[in-house]
Amino acid sequence: AALAIKATWDTSGVLPTFKDADGNTYSSHGHELVVLDADAGHLEVGYKDGDTAVTVFTLDLNNTPSDSNFGTFVFTLDGPLDDIAPLTGISGPNGLETSLPIRFSVTATDADFDTASADIKISVNDDSPEVSVTYDSAPDAGSSGGSLNYGQIDEDWLSNGNHDTDHQTSGDKPGGAVATGHVLVNWGADGPAADNKYGFTAVEGQAATAERSDGDTQNLLSGGHQVYLHQGTDGLVGYINADDSTAYNAVTSTAVFTLGIDSSGQFTFTLLEALDHPVKNFEDNLTLSFQVSAGTDFDLDSALGTIQIKVNDDSPVAVGDCPDPGVLAGNIFQDVTFGLVSSAGADGAKI
């Protein structure tokens, strides 16, 4: 018996267009795949880039009856295939690596020319981008020099915060009012699409949320007002409105924080106003999460990552200011005197 790969192709072009046994055509980086070389036991498929032949896959079939490996085959993928949703019946949503089927027909012929056919079925799984986020400083890592998977912000370092000594107050964290880092992309086998750019996926006017220290999620508030998200020209703006309306107004809205990112993936988070933390008498953290997009790979799989920022609370420091221990009067808040100085830390004071 003899074995032969039965491939069908359109001979109208200079190089025949490759079609699998179901008549499907394929492409790689936008190039339609053609048959570069073929005989009974070998099929090479790819495309021409100028004068250069680029192999995308090969199928080799052992069709020598006297060989102990007669009937074995090897399929080798040398380049990416563009994900073609109509073939899979799946639209390929973000993050889903769909599989692309290719069916080859093999014909066996005996000595008196009777034939039989069998299929070789190959499923090529898509590759998708991987996004990682690194942070430029790791203030919580201590002397070991380790790294964090979030940016640390401390409300103490707002202009009206209590700049108490880090780690000396219960729950206090070192850090400033600014956190920076990088969004990095490994595009994978498909490579990037043209004209990609970084941006944030938040919906305009979306109510911001935060994860509490106990793992639960709450609405993000500042000064008792809901924080909303605005897609500005330089990135995200978290803002509040005194009348609790949702729409952003460049004149009347108060910016609580900004998050910008440049063309290289460098991001900067800046806290401008204190956040309302749920835990009393302890400087707890609220974790803010922002989904960032770096665009898509060539066959439109999205490159998505998450920037996480932990914001540590500020708290007042109580210090008696009574100059004469025999006089029972004084100010219990450091830097808070009625009508004199107006700060009990970034969150303000209630007496």
Coordinates of C-alpha atoms in Angstrom, one line a residue:
A1 CA 0.0 0.0 0.0
A2 CA 1.1 3.6 -0.6
L3 CA 0.1 6.6 1.4
A4 CA -0.3 10.2 0.2
I5 CA -1.4 13.5 1.6
K6 CA -4.4 14.7 -0.3
A7 CA -4.3 18.5 -0.3
T8 CA -6.6 20.8 -2.2
W9 CA -5.6 24.2 -3.4
D10 CA -6.7 27.0 -5.7
T11 CA -4.3 27.1 -8.7
S12 CA -5.4 30.6 -9.9
G13 CA -2.5 32.3 -8.1
V14 CA 1.3 32.1 -8.7
L15 CA 1.5 29.9 -5.6
P16 CA -1.6 27.7 -4.9
T17 CA -3.7 28.8 -2.0
F18 CA -3.7 26.2 0.8
K19 CA -7.1 24.8 1.8
D20 CA -7.6 22.0 4.3
A21 CA -9.9 19.0 3.7
D22 CA -12.9 21.1 4.7
G23 CA -12.0 23.9 2.3
N24 CA -10.9 26.3 4.9
T25 CA -8.2 28.9 4.1
Y26 CA -5.8 30.3 6.7
S27 CA -3.5 33.3 7.2
S28 CA -0.5 34.3 9.3
H29 CA 0.2 37.9 10.2
G30 CA -2.3 38.9 7.6
H31 CA -0.7 36.8 4.8
E32 CA -2.9 34.2 3.1
L33 CA -1.2 30.8 3.4
V34 CA -0.1 29.1 0.2
V35 CA 1.5 25.8 -0.6
L36 CA 5.2 26.3 -0.8
D37 CA 6.2 22.7 -1.5
A38 CA 4.3 19.4 -1.7
D39 CA 4.6 15.8 -2.6
A40 CA 3.0 12.5 -1.5
G41 CA 4.7 12.6 1.9
H42 CA 5.5 16.2 2.5
L43 CA 3.4 19.4 2.6
E44 CA 5.0 22.8 3.4
V45 CA 2.6 25.8 3.9
G46 CA 3.5 29.4 4.4
Y47 CA 3.6 32.7 2.6
K48 CA 6.0 34.8 0.5
D49 CA 7.4 38.0 2.1
G50 CA 8.9 39.6 -1.0
D51 CA 11.3 37.1 -2.3
T52 CA 11.6 35.2 1.0
A53 CA 9.5 32.1 1.6
V54 CA 8.2 32.0 5.2
T55 CA 7.2 28.5 6.4
V56 CA 4.2 28.5 8.8
F57 CA 3.7 24.7 9.2
T58 CA 4.8 21.4 7.6
L59 CA 3.2 17.9 7.5
D60 CA 5.5 15.0 6.9
L61 CA 4.1 11.5 6.4
N62 CA 6.1 8.3 6.3
N63 CA 4.8 6.6 3.2
T64 CA 7.5 4.0 2.8
P65 CA 5.8 0.6 3.3
S66 CA 9.1 -1.2 4.2
D67 CA 9.9 1.3 6.9
S68 CA 9.0 0.3 10.5
N69 CA 7.6 3.8 11.0
F70 CA 5.3 3.5 8.0
G71 CA 2.1 5.5 8.5
T72 CA 3.5 7.9 11.1
F73 CA 3.3 11.6 10.6
V74 CA 4.8 14.8 12.1
F75 CA 3.1 18.1 12.1
T76 CA 5.4 21.1 12.9
L77 CA 4.1 24.6 13.5
D78 CA 6.8 27.2 12.6
G79 CA 4.8 30.4 12.8
P80 CA 1.5 31.7 14.2
L81 CA -1.8 31.3 12.6
D82 CA -4.3 34.2 12.7
D83 CA -7.3 33.3 14.9
I84 CA -10.3 32.9 12.6
A85 CA -13.4 32.9 14.7
P86 CA -15.9 31.6 12.0
L87 CA -14.0 28.3 11.9
T88 CA -14.2 27.7 15.7
G89 CA -17.7 29.1 16.3
I90 CA -16.2 31.1 19.1
S91 CA -15.8 34.9 18.9
G92 CA -12.6 34.8 20.8
P93 CA -13.4 37.1 23.8
N94 CA -10.5 38.7 25.7
G95 CA -8.3 36.2 27.4
L96 CA -9.8 33.1 25.7
E97 CA -7.2 31.2 23.6
T98 CA -9.4 29.6 21.0
S99 CA -8.3 26.6 19.0
L100 CA -8.1 26.5 15.2
P101 CA -8.8 23.2 13.5
I102 CA -7.0 21.9 10.4
R103 CA -8.0 18.7 8.7
F104 CA -5.8 16.8 6.3
S105 CA -7.0 13.9 4.2
V106 CA -4.6 10.9 3.6
T107 CA -5.3 8.4 0.9
A108 CA -4.0 4.8 1.0
T109 CA -3.8 2.9 -2.3
D110 CA -3.2 -0.9 -2.5
A111 CA -1.5 -2.9 -5.3
D112 CA -4.6 -3.1 -7.4
F113 CA -5.4 0.6 -6.9
D114 CA -8.2 0.3 -4.3
T115 CA -8.2 3.3 -2.1
A116 CA -9.2 4.3 1.4
S117 CA -9.0 7.6 3.1
A118 CA -8.3 8.7 6.7
D119 CA -8.1 12.1 8.4
I120 CA -5.3 13.8 10.3
K121 CA -6.9 16.3 12.5
I122 CA -4.7 19.1 14.0
S123 CA -5.9 21.7 16.5
V124 CA -3.7 24.8 16.9
N125 CA -4.3 26.7 20.1
D126 CA -4.0 30.5 20.0
D127 CA -1.4 32.4 21.9
S128 CA -2.4 35.5 23.8
P129 CA -0.5 38.4 25.4
E130 CA 0.7 38.4 29.0
V131 CA 0.8 41.6 31.0
S132 CA 2.8 42.2 34.2
V133 CA 3.0 45.2 36.4
T134 CA 6.1 46.2 38.3
Y135 CA 6.4 48.9 41.0
D136 CA 9.4 51.2 41.2
S137 CA 9.7 51.1 45.0
A138 CA 8.9 48.5 47.7
P139 CA 8.7 50.5 50.9
D140 CA 7.2 47.5 52.8
A141 CA 9.9 45.1 51.9
G142 CA 12.2 46.1 54.7
S143 CA 16.0 45.5 54.7
S144 CA 15.6 42.2 52.8
G145 CA 15.2 44.2 49.5
G146 CA 12.2 42.2 48.4
S147 CA 9.5 43.6 46.1
L148 CA 5.7 44.2 46.3
N149 CA 3.0 43.5 43.9
Y150 CA 1.3 46.8 44.6
G151 CA 2.2 50.5 45.0
Q152 CA 2.1 51.8 48.6
I153 CA 0.6 55.3 49.3
D154 CA 0.5 56.8 52.8
E155 CA -2.0 59.6 53.6
D156 CA 0.5 60.9 56.2
W157 CA 2.3 62.5 53.3
L158 CA -0.5 64.6 52.0
S159 CA 0.1 68.3 52.6
N160 CA -2.2 68.3 55.6
G161 CA -1.2 64.9 56.9
N162 CA 0.4 64.0 60.2
H163 CA 4.0 63.1 59.2
D164 CA 4.4 60.6 62.0
T165 CA 7.4 58.3 62.1
D166 CA 6.7 55.3 59.9
H167 CA 6.1 52.0 61.7
Q168 CA 5.9 53.8 65.0
T169 CA 2.1 54.3 64.9
S170 CA -0.1 51.2 64.8
G171 CA -0.7 50.2 61.2
D172 CA 1.4 52.9 59.8
K173 CA 3.2 52.3 56.4
P174 CA 6.1 54.0 54.8
G175 CA 5.5 55.6 51.5
G176 CA 4.5 58.9 50.0
A177 CA 1.6 60.4 48.1
V178 CA 3.0 59.2 44.8
A179 CA 3.5 55.6 43.5
T180 CA 5.1 54.8 40.1
G181 CA 5.8 51.6 38.1
H182 CA 5.7 50.0 34.7
V183 CA 3.2 48.0 32.7
L184 CA 5.1 45.3 30.7
V185 CA 3.7 43.3 27.8
N186 CA 4.9 40.0 26.3
W187 CA 3.0 39.9 23.1
G188 CA 3.6 36.2 22.4
A189 CA 3.7 34.4 19.1
D190 CA 1.2 36.7 17.3
G191 CA 3.1 39.9 18.0
P192 CA 1.4 43.3 18.6
A193 CA -1.2 45.0 16.4
A194 CA -0.3 48.3 14.8
D195 CA -1.0 51.5 16.6
N196 CA -1.4 50.1 20.1
K197 CA -1.4 52.5 23.0
Y198 CA -1.9 52.2 26.8
G199 CA -5.1 53.3 28.4
F200 CA -7.6 52.4 31.2
T201 CA -10.8 50.5 30.7
A202 CA -12.9 52.3 33.4
V203 CA -16.2 53.6 32.2
E204 CA -16.7 57.4 32.4
G205 CA -18.5 58.3 35.6
Q206 CA -18.0 54.8 37.0
A207 CA -18.3 54.6 40.8
A208 CA -14.9 53.7 42.3
T209 CA -14.6 50.8 44.7
A210 CA -11.9 49.6 47.1
E211 CA -10.9 46.4 48.8
R212 CA -10.8 46.7 52.6
S213 CA -8.2 45.0 54.9
D214 CA -10.7 42.2 55.6
G215 CA -11.0 41.4 51.9
D216 CA -14.5 42.8 51.4
T217 CA -15.2 45.5 48.8
Q218 CA -16.8 48.9 49.5
N219 CA -17.6 52.0 47.6
L220 CA -14.7 54.4 47.7
L221 CA -15.5 57.6 49.5
S222 CA -13.6 60.8 50.3
G223 CA -15.0 63.2 52.8
G224 CA -18.2 61.3 52.8
H225 CA -18.7 61.6 49.0
Q226 CA -18.6 58.8 46.5
V227 CA -15.5 58.9 44.3
Y228 CA -16.2 58.6 40.5
L229 CA -13.8 58.0 37.6
H230 CA -13.1 60.4 34.7
Q231 CA -11.2 59.4 31.6
G232 CA -9.0 62.5 31.1
T233 CA -6.6 63.3 28.4
D234 CA -3.7 62.3 30.7
G235 CA -5.3 59.2 32.2
L236 CA -7.8 58.6 35.0
V237 CA -9.0 61.1 37.5
G238 CA -10.8 60.0 40.7
Y239 CA -13.2 62.9 41.7
I240 CA -16.0 63.9 44.0
N241 CA -18.8 66.4 43.7
A242 CA -20.0 68.4 46.7
D243 CA -23.6 67.8 45.6
D244 CA -22.9 64.1 45.1
S245 CA -23.7 64.3 41.3
T246 CA -21.9 61.8 39.1
A247 CA -20.8 63.9 36.1
Y248 CA -17.2 65.3 36.0
N249 CA -16.9 69.1 35.9
A250 CA -13.3 70.4 35.4
V251 CA -14.3 73.5 37.4
T252 CA -16.4 72.3 40.3
S253 CA -15.3 68.6 40.8
T254 CA -12.6 67.9 43.3
A255 CA -9.8 65.6 42.2
V256 CA -9.1 62.9 44.8
F257 CA -6.3 61.1 42.8
T258 CA -4.9 60.9 39.3
L259 CA -3.4 57.9 37.5
G260 CA -1.5 58.5 34.3
I261 CA 0.4 56.3 31.9
D262 CA 2.8 57.2 29.1
S263 CA 3.6 55.5 25.8
S264 CA 6.3 53.3 27.4
G265 CA 4.0 51.9 30.1
Q266 CA 5.4 54.0 32.9
F267 CA 2.5 54.9 35.3
T268 CA 2.2 57.5 38.1
F269 CA -0.5 57.4 40.8
T270 CA -0.9 60.6 42.8
L271 CA -3.1 60.9 45.9
L272 CA -4.5 64.4 46.3
E273 CA -7.2 64.0 49.0
A274 CA -7.7 61.6 51.9
L275 CA -9.9 58.5 51.5
D276 CA -12.5 57.4 54.0
H277 CA -11.1 54.3 55.7
P278 CA -13.5 51.9 57.6
V279 CA -11.3 50.8 60.5
K280 CA -11.3 53.1 63.5
N281 CA -8.2 53.8 65.7
F282 CA -6.0 52.0 63.3
E283 CA -4.2 53.1 60.1
D284 CA -5.6 50.4 57.8
N285 CA -5.2 50.0 54.0
L286 CA -7.6 50.4 51.2
T287 CA -6.6 48.7 47.9
L288 CA -7.5 50.3 44.7
S289 CA -7.5 48.3 41.4
F290 CA -7.3 49.8 37.9
Q291 CA -7.5 47.7 34.8
V292 CA -5.1 48.9 32.1
S293 CA -5.0 48.0 28.4
A294 CA -1.9 47.9 26.3
G295 CA -3.9 47.2 23.1
T296 CA -4.2 43.9 21.2
D297 CA -2.0 41.3 19.6
F298 CA -2.2 40.8 15.8
D299 CA -5.3 38.7 15.9
L300 CA -7.0 41.0 18.4
D301 CA -6.5 39.3 21.7
S302 CA -6.5 42.1 24.3
A303 CA -3.5 42.7 26.5
L304 CA -5.0 43.6 29.9
G305 CA -3.4 44.0 33.3
T306 CA -4.2 45.4 36.7
I307 CA -2.5 48.2 38.6
Q308 CA -3.0 47.9 42.4
I309 CA -2.5 50.8 44.8
K310 CA -2.7 50.4 48.6
V311 CA -3.6 53.6 50.5
N312 CA -2.7 53.7 54.1
D313 CA -4.9 55.8 56.5
D314 CA -3.7 58.9 58.4
S315 CA -4.8 59.4 62.0
P316 CA -4.6 62.2 64.5
V317 CA -2.0 62.3 67.2
A318 CA -3.2 63.2 70.7
V319 CA -0.8 65.3 72.8
G320 CA -1.8 67.4 75.8
D321 CA -0.7 71.1 75.5
C322 CA -1.6 72.2 79.1
P323 CA 1.5 74.2 80.2
D324 CA 0.6 74.0 83.9
P325 CA -0.2 70.5 85.2
G326 CA -2.3 72.2 87.8
V327 CA -4.6 73.7 85.2
L328 CA -7.2 71.3 83.7
A329 CA -7.5 72.9 80.3
G330 CA -5.8 72.4 77.0
N331 CA -6.0 71.0 73.5
I332 CA -6.0 67.2 73.1
F333 CA -5.1 67.2 69.4
Q334 CA -1.7 68.1 68.3
D335 CA -2.0 70.8 65.7
V336 CA -5.7 71.3 66.3
T337 CA -6.6 74.4 68.3
F338 CA -10.0 75.9 68.0
G339 CA -9.7 78.8 65.5
L340 CA -5.9 78.6 65.4
V341 CA -4.5 75.7 63.4
S342 CA -6.9 73.5 61.3
S343 CA -5.3 70.0 60.9
A344 CA -5.8 66.7 62.7
G345 CA -4.2 64.8 59.9
A346 CA -5.3 64.3 56.3
D347 CA -8.8 63.2 57.3
G348 CA -9.6 66.3 59.3
A349 CA -11.0 66.4 62.9
K350 CA -14.4 65.9 64.5
I351 CA -14.7 67.0 68.1

